[in-house]
Coordinates of N, CA and C in Angstrom, one line a residue:
M1 N 10.5 -7.8 -159.7 CA 11.0 -8.3 -158.5 C 11.5 -7.9 -157.9
R2 N 11.2 -8.3 -156.1 CA 12.2 -7.9 -155.1 C 13.7 -8.4 -155.2
H3 N 14.7 -7.9 -154.4 CA 16.1 -8.3 -154.4 C 16.2 -9.5 -153.5
T4 N 16.4 -10.3 -154.1 CA 16.9 -11.7 -153.0 C 17.2 -12.3 -153.5
P5 N 18.6 -11.9 -153.1 CA 19.7 -12.5 -153.9 C 20.0 -14.3 -153.2
H6 N 19.3 -15.3 -152.4 CA 19.5 -16.0 -152.0 C 19.0 -17.5 -152.4
F7 N 18.0 -16.2 -153.7 CA 16.6 -16.9 -154.1 C 16.7 -17.4 -155.4
I8 N 17.8 -16.2 -155.7 CA 17.7 -15.9 -157.5 C 18.6 -17.1 -158.1
T9 N 17.9 -17.4 -159.6 CA 19.0 -18.5 -160.1 C 19.4 -18.0 -161.3
E10 N 20.5 -17.9 -162.1 CA 20.7 -17.7 -163.3 C 21.1 -18.4 -164.0
D11 N 20.4 -20.4 -163.4 CA 20.7 -20.9 -164.3 C 19.6 -21.0 -165.5
V12 N 20.7 -21.4 -167.2 CA 19.8 -21.2 -168.1 C 18.8 -22.4 -168.0
P13 N 19.2 -24.4 -167.7 CA 18.1 -24.8 -168.3 C 16.9 -25.1 -167.3
T14 N 17.5 -24.5 -165.5 CA 16.9 -25.0 -164.8 C 15.2 -23.6 -165.7
V15 N 15.7 -22.6 -165.6 CA 14.7 -21.3 -166.4 C 14.2 -22.0 -168.0
K16 N 14.3 -22.5 -168.6 CA 13.8 -23.4 -169.5 C 12.9 -25.1 -169.1
R17 N 13.5 -25.4 -168.1 CA 12.3 -26.2 -167.6 C 11.5 -25.7 -166.5
L18 N 11.1 -24.9 -166.3 CA 10.0 -23.8 -165.6 C 9.3 -23.4 -166.5
I19 N 9.2 -23.2 -167.5 CA 8.9 -22.6 -169.4 C 8.4 -23.9 -169.8
R20 N 9.2 -24.7 -170.0 CA 8.6 -26.3 -170.0 C 6.9 -26.5 -169.9
E21 N 7.2 -26.6 -168.3 CA 6.9 -27.6 -167.0 C 5.4 -26.7 -167.2
N22 N 5.6 -24.9 -167.5 CA 4.8 -24.3 -167.2 C 4.0 -23.3 -168.3
P23 N 3.4 -23.6 -169.5 CA 3.5 -22.5 -170.5 C 2.6 -21.5 -170.9
W24 N 1.4 -21.6 -169.8 CA 0.8 -20.9 -169.8 C 1.6 -18.8 -169.4
A25 N 1.4 -18.1 -170.3 CA 2.5 -16.8 -169.8 C 1.4 -15.5 -170.0
T26 N 1.9 -14.6 -169.0 CA 1.0 -13.5 -168.8 C 2.5 -12.5 -169.9
I27 N 2.4 -12.1 -171.1 CA 2.7 -11.0 -171.5 C 2.5 -9.4 -170.9
V28 N 3.5 -8.3 -170.6 CA 3.1 -7.4 -170.3 C 3.9 -6.6 -171.1
S29 N 3.4 -5.0 -171.5 CA 4.0 -4.0 -172.2 C 3.5 -2.6 -171.7
H30 N 4.8 -1.5 -171.5 CA 4.7 -0.7 -170.9 C 4.8 -0.1 -172.9
T31 N 2.9 0.5 -172.8 CA 2.8 1.4 -174.2 C 2.7 2.6 -174.1
D32 N 2.0 3.2 -175.1 CA 2.4 4.6 -175.3 C 1.0 5.0 -175.0
G33 N 0.0 4.3 -175.0 CA -1.1 3.6 -174.2 C -1.6 3.3 -172.7
G34 N -0.7 3.1 -172.1 CA -0.1 2.3 -170.4 C 0.3 1.4 -170.6
T35 N 0.1 0.5 -169.9 CA 0.8 -1.3 -169.6 C -0.5 -1.8 -169.8
V36 N 0.0 -2.5 -170.6 CA -1.4 -3.9 -171.4 C -0.8 -5.2 -170.8
A37 N -1.6 -6.1 -170.3 CA -1.3 -7.3 -169.7 C -2.2 -8.5 -170.6
S38 N -1.5 -9.5 -171.0 CA -2.8 -10.4 -172.2 C -2.0 -11.7 -171.8
H39 N -2.8 -13.2 -172.0 CA -2.2 -14.3 -171.7 C -2.3 -14.9 -172.1
Y40 N -1.2 -16.4 -172.6 CA -0.9 -17.1 -173.9 C -0.4 -18.0 -173.6
P41 N -0.7 -19.4 -174.6 CA 0.0 -19.6 -174.3 C 1.9 -19.8 -174.7
V42 N 2.7 -20.5 -174.4 CA 4.1 -19.9 -175.1 C 4.8 -21.8 -175.2
I43 N 5.8 -22.1 -176.3 CA 6.2 -22.8 -176.4 C 8.2 -22.6 -176.3
L44 N 8.6 -23.6 -175.7 CA 10.2 -23.0 -175.9 C 10.7 -23.9 -177.4
E45 N 11.6 -23.0 -178.0 CA 12.0 -23.7 -179.0 C 13.4 -24.2 -178.8
D46 N 14.2 -24.6 -179.5 CA 15.3 -26.0 -179.4 C 16.3 -24.7 -179.7
T47 N 17.0 -24.5 -178.7 CA 18.3 -23.5 -179.3 C 20.1 -23.9 -178.1
A48 N 20.7 -22.7 -178.6 CA 22.3 -23.3 -178.1 C 21.7 -23.6 -176.0
D49 N 22.5 -24.5 -175.4 CA 22.3 -23.9 -174.0 C 22.3 -23.1 -173.2
D50 N 23.0 -22.1 -173.7 CA 22.6 -20.6 -173.0 C 21.7 -19.9 -174.0
E51 N 21.1 -20.5 -174.5 CA 19.8 -19.0 -175.1 C 18.7 -19.7 -175.0
I52 N 17.7 -19.0 -174.8 CA 16.0 -19.3 -175.0 C 15.5 -18.7 -175.6
S53 N 14.3 -19.1 -176.0 CA 13.8 -18.5 -177.2 C 12.0 -19.4 -177.1
I54 N 11.4 -18.4 -177.1 CA 9.8 -19.0 -177.2 C 9.4 -18.2 -178.1
V55 N 7.7 -18.9 -178.5 CA 7.4 -18.5 -180.1 C 5.5 -18.8 -179.1
S56 N 4.6 -18.0 -179.7 CA 2.9 -17.7 -179.3 C 2.9 -17.2 -180.3
H57 N 1.7 -16.5 -179.8 CA 0.6 -16.2 -181.1 C -0.4 -15.2 -179.8
V58 N -0.2 -13.9 -180.6 CA -1.5 -13.4 -179.6 C -3.0 -13.2 -180.5
G59 N -3.9 -13.3 -180.3 CA -5.2 -12.8 -181.7 C -5.0 -11.2 -181.1
R60 N -5.3 -11.1 -183.1 CA -5.6 -9.6 -183.1 C -7.0 -9.3 -181.9
P61 N -6.7 -8.0 -181.7 CA -6.1 -6.5 -182.2 C -4.5 -6.4 -180.8
D62 N -4.9 -7.6 -179.9 CA -3.9 -7.9 -178.6 C -2.4 -7.3 -179.6
D63 N -2.3 -7.5 -180.8 CA 0.0 -7.2 -181.4 C -0.3 -5.4 -181.5
E64 N -1.8 -4.9 -181.8 CA -1.4 -3.6 -181.8 C -1.7 -3.4 -180.3
L65 N -2.3 -3.4 -179.7 CA -2.6 -3.0 -178.1 C -1.3 -3.1 -177.2
H66 N -0.3 -3.7 -177.2 CA 1.0 -4.3 -177.4 C 1.9 -3.8 -177.3
E67 N 1.6 -3.0 -179.1 CA 3.1 -2.4 -180.1 C 3.5 -3.8 -180.2
L68 N 3.3 -4.6 -180.5 CA 4.4 -5.6 -180.6 C 5.9 -6.0 -181.4
G69 N 6.6 -5.8 -181.4 CA 8.0 -5.6 -182.4 C 8.5 -3.8 -182.5
R70 N 7.8 -3.6 -181.4 CA 8.1 -1.7 -181.3 C 9.1 -1.2 -180.3
H71 N 8.7 -2.2 -178.7 CA 9.8 -1.9 -177.9 C 10.0 -3.9 -177.0
E72 N 10.5 -3.4 -175.5 CA 10.5 -4.6 -175.3 C 9.3 -5.2 -174.3
V73 N 9.1 -6.5 -174.3 CA 8.2 -6.8 -173.2 C 8.5 -7.6 -172.2
L74 N 7.9 -7.8 -171.1 CA 8.0 -8.9 -169.9 C 7.0 -9.8 -170.6
V75 N 7.3 -10.9 -169.9 CA 6.5 -12.8 -170.3 C 7.3 -13.2 -168.7
I76 N 6.2 -12.7 -167.7 CA 6.3 -13.9 -166.6 C 5.8 -15.5 -166.7
I77 N 6.7 -16.0 -166.5 CA 6.4 -17.5 -166.2 C 5.8 -18.2 -164.5
Q78 N 4.7 -18.5 -164.5 CA 4.8 -18.9 -163.1 C 4.9 -20.1 -163.0
G79 N 5.6 -20.6 -162.2 CA 5.4 -22.5 -161.4 C 4.8 -22.4 -160.5
P80 N 4.8 -23.8 -160.1 CA 4.4 -23.8 -158.6 C 4.5 -23.4 -157.8
H81 N 3.4 -22.3 -157.0 CA 3.4 -21.6 -155.6 C 2.5 -21.8 -154.5
G82 N 2.6 -21.0 -153.7 CA 1.8 -21.3 -152.5 C 2.1 -21.5 -151.1
Y83 N 0.8 -20.7 -150.4 CA 1.2 -21.0 -148.9 C 2.2 -21.5 -148.3
I84 N 2.8 -21.0 -147.3 CA 3.8 -22.0 -146.2 C 3.2 -21.5 -144.8
S85 N 2.5 -22.0 -144.1 CA 2.1 -21.8 -142.8 C 3.1 -22.2 -142.3
P86 N 3.1 -21.4 -140.8 CA 3.9 -21.3 -139.9 C 3.7 -22.2 -139.0
N87 N 2.4 -23.2 -138.9 CA 1.7 -24.4 -138.2 C 3.3 -25.2 -138.3
W88 N 4.1 -24.8 -140.0 CA 5.3 -26.6 -140.3 C 6.6 -25.7 -139.7
Y89 N 6.4 -24.7 -139.0 CA 7.9 -24.1 -138.2 C 7.9 -24.5 -136.5
P90 N 9.0 -24.2 -136.2 CA 9.3 -24.1 -134.5 C 8.3 -22.9 -134.1
P91 N 7.7 -23.3 -133.2 CA 7.2 -22.3 -132.4 C 7.8 -21.2 -132.4
E92 N 8.9 -21.1 -132.0 CA 9.4 -19.3 -132.1 C 9.5 -18.5 -133.5
Q93 N 8.8 -19.3 -134.4 CA 8.8 -18.6 -136.3 C 7.2 -19.0 -136.5
F94 N 6.8 -17.7 -136.3 CA 5.4 -17.4 -136.3 C 5.1 -16.6 -137.9
V95 N 6.0 -16.5 -138.4 CA 5.8 -15.5 -139.2 C 5.3 -16.3 -140.9
P96 N 3.7 -16.5 -141.2 CA 4.3 -17.3 -142.6 C 5.1 -16.8 -143.9
T97 N 4.4 -17.4 -144.9 CA 5.7 -17.6 -146.2 C 4.7 -17.1 -147.4
W98 N 5.2 -17.3 -148.4 CA 4.5 -18.1 -150.5 C 5.6 -18.0 -150.5
N99 N 5.6 -19.5 -151.4 CA 6.7 -19.9 -151.8 C 6.5 -19.7 -153.4
H100 N 7.5 -20.1 -154.1 CA 7.2 -20.0 -155.7 C 8.7 -20.5 -156.6
V101 N 8.1 -20.4 -157.8 CA 9.1 -20.8 -158.6 C 8.5 -19.4 -160.1
T102 N 9.2 -18.8 -160.2 CA 9.1 -17.7 -160.9 C 9.8 -16.9 -161.8
A103 N 9.8 -16.7 -163.0 CA 11.0 -16.4 -164.2 C 10.3 -15.1 -165.0
H104 N 11.2 -13.8 -164.7 CA 10.6 -13.3 -165.5 C 11.5 -12.9 -167.2
L105 N 10.9 -12.9 -168.0 CA 11.7 -13.2 -169.9 C 12.0 -11.8 -170.4
Y106 N 12.5 -11.3 -170.9 CA 12.6 -10.0 -172.0 C 13.2 -9.7 -172.4
G107 N 12.6 -9.4 -173.3 CA 13.0 -9.3 -175.5 C 12.3 -8.5 -175.9
T108 N 12.5 -8.2 -177.6 CA 10.8 -7.6 -178.1 C 11.0 -8.5 -178.8
P109 N 10.0 -8.5 -179.5 CA 9.1 -9.9 -180.1 C 9.0 -9.7 -181.5
E110 N 9.7 -10.6 -182.1 CA 9.6 -10.4 -183.5 C 8.5 -11.2 -183.8
I111 N 8.0 -10.3 -185.2 CA 6.3 -10.2 -185.5 C 6.9 -11.6 -187.0
L112 N 5.9 -13.0 -186.5 CA 6.9 -13.7 -187.4 C 5.1 -13.7 -189.1
S113 N 5.9 -14.4 -189.9 CA 5.5 -14.5 -191.3 C 4.2 -15.4 -191.0
E114 N 3.3 -15.3 -191.7 CA 2.0 -16.0 -192.2 C 2.4 -17.8 -192.2
A115 N 3.5 -17.6 -192.9 CA 3.1 -19.2 -193.0 C 4.0 -19.6 -191.7
E116 N 5.0 -18.7 -191.1 CA 5.8 -19.8 -190.4 C 4.3 -19.7 -189.1
N117 N 3.6 -18.2 -188.7 CA 2.7 -18.5 -188.1 C 1.5 -19.1 -187.4
F118 N 1.3 -19.9 -188.8 CA 0.3 -21.1 -189.3 C 1.6 -22.4 -188.8
R119 N 2.6 -22.8 -189.1 CA 3.0 -23.6 -188.6 C 3.5 -23.8 -186.8
V120 N 4.1 -22.3 -186.2 CA 4.0 -22.3 -185.2 C 2.5 -23.0 -184.2
L121 N 1.5 -22.5 -184.8 CA -0.1 -22.5 -184.2 C -0.3 -24.0 -183.8
S122 N 0.4 -24.8 -185.3 CA -0.1 -25.9 -185.6 C 0.8 -26.6 -184.7
E123 N 1.8 -26.3 -184.0 CA 3.4 -27.0 -183.4 C 2.7 -27.4 -181.8
L124 N 2.2 -25.4 -181.6 CA 0.6 -25.6 -180.6 C 0.0 -26.8 -179.9
V125 N -0.7 -26.7 -181.1 CA -1.6 -28.1 -181.4 C -1.3 -29.3 -180.6
D126 N -0.3 -29.5 -181.8 CA 0.4 -31.0 -181.4 C 0.8 -31.0 -180.4
H127 N 1.9 -30.4 -179.6 CA 2.5 -29.9 -178.7 C 1.7 -30.4 -177.6
F128 N 0.1 -29.7 -177.4 CA -0.7 -30.4 -176.3 C -1.6 -31.3 -176.4
E129 N -1.9 -31.3 -178.0 CA -2.8 -33.1 -178.2 C -2.6 -34.2 -177.7
S130 N -0.5 -33.7 -178.1 CA -0.3 -35.3 -178.0 C -0.4 -36.3 -176.9
L131 N -0.7 -35.3 -175.9 CA -1.3 -36.1 -174.6 C -2.5 -36.9 -174.5
M132 N -3.3 -36.3 -176.1 CA -4.5 -36.7 -175.1 C -4.6 -38.2 -176.1
P133 N -5.6 -39.1 -175.8 CA -6.0 -41.2 -176.9 C -5.8 -40.2 -177.8
T134 N -7.0 -39.7 -178.8 CA -6.8 -39.5 -179.0 C -6.7 -38.2 -180.4
P135 N -5.8 -37.6 -180.2 CA -5.1 -36.7 -180.7 C -5.7 -35.6 -182.4
V136 N -6.0 -34.6 -181.3 CA -6.8 -33.6 -183.0 C -6.0 -32.5 -183.5
S137 N -5.7 -32.5 -185.2 CA -4.8 -32.0 -185.7 C -5.6 -30.9 -186.8
L138 N -4.5 -29.7 -186.4 CA -5.0 -28.4 -187.8 C -5.4 -29.2 -188.9
E139 N -4.7 -30.5 -189.4 CA -4.6 -31.2 -190.4 C -5.8 -31.3 -190.9
I140 N -6.7 -31.6 -189.7 CA -8.2 -32.2 -190.2 C -9.0 -31.3 -191.1
D141 N -9.0 -29.9 -191.5 CA -9.5 -29.2 -192.2 C -8.3 -28.2 -191.9
E142 N -7.1 -28.7 -192.6 CA -6.2 -27.3 -192.3 C -7.0 -26.0 -193.5
Q143 N -7.7 -25.9 -194.2 CA -8.3 -24.8 -195.2 C -9.1 -23.6 -194.3
A144 N -10.3 -24.5 -193.2 CA -10.7 -23.7 -192.2 C -9.4 -23.0 -191.0
A145 N -8.8 -24.1 -191.1 CA -7.0 -23.8 -190.1 C -7.2 -22.1 -190.0
R146 N -6.5 -22.5 -191.1 CA -5.8 -21.7 -191.8 C -6.6 -20.2 -191.8
G147 N -8.1 -20.3 -192.1 CA -9.2 -18.7 -192.1 C -9.1 -18.6 -190.5
I148 N -9.1 -19.2 -189.5 CA -9.1 -19.2 -188.5 C -7.7 -18.2 -187.8
A149 N -6.7 -18.9 -188.3 CA -5.0 -18.2 -188.2 C -5.1 -16.7 -188.8
K150 N -5.8 -17.1 -189.5 CA -5.4 -15.1 -190.0 C -5.8 -14.1 -188.7
G151 N -6.9 -14.7 -188.4 CA -7.0 -13.7 -186.7 C -5.6 -14.0 -185.5
T152 N -4.4 -14.5 -186.0 CA -4.4 -14.3 -185.0 C -2.3 -13.8 -185.7
V153 N -1.6 -13.4 -184.2 CA -0.3 -12.7 -185.1 C 0.4 -13.4 -184.4
G154 N 1.5 -14.3 -185.4 CA 2.5 -14.8 -184.7 C 3.6 -14.3 -183.6
I155 N 4.7 -14.7 -182.8 CA 5.6 -14.2 -182.5 C 6.7 -15.1 -182.1
R156 N 7.8 -14.5 -182.0 CA 8.9 -14.8 -181.4 C 10.0 -13.8 -180.1
L157 N 10.4 -14.5 -179.1 CA 11.0 -13.8 -178.1 C 11.9 -14.7 -178.0
H158 N 13.0 -13.9 -178.3 CA 14.7 -14.1 -177.9 C 14.9 -13.7 -177.3
V159 N 15.0 -14.3 -175.8 CA 15.3 -14.0 -174.3 C 16.7 -12.8 -174.7
T160 N 16.6 -11.6 -174.2 CA 17.9 -11.1 -174.4 C 18.5 -11.0 -172.0
H161 N 17.7 -10.9 -171.8 CA 17.8 -11.2 -170.1 C 16.6 -10.9 -169.1
F162 N 17.2 -12.7 -167.8 CA 16.0 -13.2 -167.6 C 16.0 -12.5 -165.9
D163 N 14.9 -12.7 -165.0 CA 15.0 -12.4 -163.5 C 14.3 -13.9 -162.9
A164 N 14.8 -14.6 -162.9 CA 14.3 -15.9 -162.2 C 14.2 -16.1 -160.9
R165 N 13.8 -16.3 -159.8 CA 13.5 -16.8 -158.3 C 13.3 -18.1 -158.3
L166 N 13.7 -19.0 -157.8 CA 13.5 -20.1 -156.9 C 13.3 -19.8 -155.4
K167 N 12.3 -19.1 -155.1 CA 11.9 -19.2 -153.2 C 10.5 -20.5 -152.8
L168 N 12.1 -21.3 -152.5 CA 12.2 -22.5 -151.3 C 12.3 -22.4 -150.0
S169 N 12.6 -21.8 -149.1 CA 12.8 -21.8 -148.0 C 14.3 -22.6 -147.4
Q170 N 15.5 -21.4 -148.9 CA 16.0 -21.8 -148.5 C 16.8 -21.0 -147.2
N171 N 15.9 -20.0 -146.8 CA 17.0 -19.3 -145.5 C 16.4 -20.2 -144.4
K172 N 15.6 -21.6 -144.2 CA 15.0 -22.0 -143.0 C 16.2 -23.4 -143.0
A173 N 16.2 -23.6 -141.4 CA 16.9 -25.0 -141.3 C 16.4 -26.2 -141.9
P174 N 17.7 -27.3 -142.0 CA 17.3 -28.5 -142.8 C 16.0 -29.8 -142.3
E175 N 16.1 -29.3 -141.3 CA 15.0 -29.9 -140.0 C 13.7 -29.3 -140.7
V176 N 13.3 -28.1 -140.6 CA 12.2 -27.2 -140.7 C 11.6 -27.6 -143.1
V177 N 13.0 -27.2 -143.3 CA 12.7 -27.8 -145.0 C 12.0 -29.3 -144.8
R178 N 12.2 -30.5 -144.6 CA 12.4 -31.5 -144.7 C 10.3 -31.8 -143.8
H179 N 9.9 -30.7 -142.5 CA 8.7 -30.7 -142.4 C 7.4 -29.6 -143.2
I180 N 8.2 -29.0 -144.0 CA 7.4 -27.9 -145.0 C 7.4 -29.2 -146.2
I181 N 8.2 -30.0 -146.9 CA 8.0 -30.6 -147.8 C 6.7 -31.3 -147.5
D182 N 7.5 -32.3 -146.2 CA 5.7 -33.2 -145.5 C 4.8 -33.1 -145.9
A183 N 4.7 -31.6 -144.9 CA 3.5 -31.2 -145.1 C 2.9 -30.6 -146.0
L184 N 3.5 -30.2 -147.3 CA 2.7 -30.0 -148.4 C 2.6 -31.3 -149.3
D185 N 3.4 -32.1 -148.7 CA 2.6 -33.5 -149.6 C 1.6 -33.8 -148.8
I186 N 0.9 -33.6 -148.4 CA -0.2 -34.4 -147.4 C -1.1 -33.6 -146.8
D187 N -0.6 -31.7 -146.4 CA -1.7 -31.3 -146.0 C -3.4 -31.2 -146.6
P188 N -4.1 -31.1 -146.2 CA -5.6 -31.2 -146.6 C -6.0 -29.5 -147.8
V189 N -5.4 -29.0 -146.3 CA -5.9 -27.6 -147.1 C -4.9 -27.1 -147.8
Y190 N -3.7 -26.8 -147.4 CA -2.3 -25.7 -148.3 C -1.2 -27.4 -148.6
G191 N -2.1 -28.4 -148.9 CA -1.1 -29.9 -149.4 C -0.7 -28.7 -151.0
H192 N 0.3 -28.8 -151.6 CA 0.3 -28.7 -153.1 C 1.8 -29.7 -153.3
P193 N 1.7 -30.5 -153.5 CA 3.0 -31.9 -154.2 C 3.8 -31.4 -154.8
A194 N 2.7 -30.3 -156.1 CA 4.6 -29.9 -157.1 C 5.2 -28.8 -156.8
L195 N 4.4 -28.3 -155.7 CA 5.8 -27.5 -155.4 C 6.9 -27.7 -154.2
A196 N 6.3 -28.9 -153.5 CA 7.2 -29.5 -152.4 C 8.2 -30.4 -153.5
D197 N 8.0 -30.8 -154.9 CA 8.8 -31.7 -155.5 C 9.8 -30.3 -155.9
E198 N 9.6 -28.7 -156.4 CA 10.8 -28.0 -156.4 C 11.5 -28.0 -155.3
M199 N 11.0 -27.9 -154.0 CA 11.5 -28.4 -153.0 C 12.8 -28.7 -153.1
R200 N 11.6 -30.1 -153.4 CA 13.1 -30.9 -153.3 C 14.8 -30.9 -154.5
R201 N 13.8 -30.5 -155.1 CA 14.9 -30.3 -156.3 C 16.2 -29.0 -156.0
V202 N 15.6 -28.5 -155.2 CA 16.6 -27.1 -154.7 C 17.6 -27.8 -153.7
H203 N 16.4 -28.2 -152.4 CA 17.5 -29.3 -151.0 C 18.2 -30.1 -151.3
G204 N 18.1 -31.1 -152.4 CA 18.5 -32.4 -152.7 C 19.1 -33.1 -151.2
D205 N 19.9 -33.5 -150.9 CA 20.1 -33.9 -150.0 C 19.1 -34.4 -148.9
T206 N 19.2 -32.7 -148.3 CA 18.3 -32.0 -147.0 C 16.7 -32.7 -147.3
A207 N 16.3 -32.2 -148.6 CA 15.1 -32.3 -148.3 C 14.7 -34.4 -149.1
G208 N 16.0 -35.1 -149.5 CA 15.2 -36.3 -149.4 C 15.2 -37.1 -148.5
Q209 N 15.3 -36.2 -147.1 CA 15.3 -37.2 -145.9 C 14.0 -37.6 -145.2
A210 N 13.3 -36.2 -146.2 CA 12.1 -36.1 -145.2 C 10.7 -37.1 -145.7
A211 N 11.4 -38.6 -146.7 CA 10.4 -39.1 -147.5 C 11.1 -40.4 -145.1
Q212 N 12.4 -40.1 -144.8 CA 12.7 -40.9 -144.6 C 12.5 -41.0 -143.0
E213 N 12.7 -39.7 -142.2 CA 12.3 -39.2 -141.2 C 11.0 -38.9 -140.7
P214 N 10.5 -39.2 -139.8 CA 9.2 -38.7 -139.2 C 9.4 -37.7 -138.5
A215 N 8.1 -36.9 -138.8 CA 8.0 -35.5 -138.4 C 8.1 -35.4 -137.2
E216 N 8.6 -34.2 -136.4 CA 8.4 -34.5 -134.6 C 7.5 -34.1 -134.4

């Protein structure tokens, strides 16, 4: 990503939260056959506070197309993002922008055994089904599920380094930040409450005043 020091975060818990809340990831590999990209859900594993590890799976033949396990891959986690209109700025500021929270994760994938892959697939289903009123589990027909799982390859990525950006109007004056947050909360065209929440996290007390002070 473009070098923007005032938007960079090196905070591992922040990156973990981003992964946890935005599990639909893009996997990018530079292979002998060219650049390959695929999209799969990921689950954050329990690790030490300063470590990041994710597990996922790919459908065959994506494991061969990505040459998984043979080189470093990039996994992109994209959180809330959205257009920031200059209508929300003072009149003299007329250049729009796009706010976002994004993490680029790097590492060489470990290929999981067939047994561990099925465990990860089961956890993946259970993780997302836990929010449903009547959760569905692979245990409903484990034999059939294991047959389907043979068409997938499980992976674990111990993240060796990451590049994470929280581009959330840190270069704007506090009163402008408050106007942006207000607009993101209610604007009928470009409103994005989740992005407003990310701005509140970054701007702290300054953002908290947005709900208390009327827009000028």
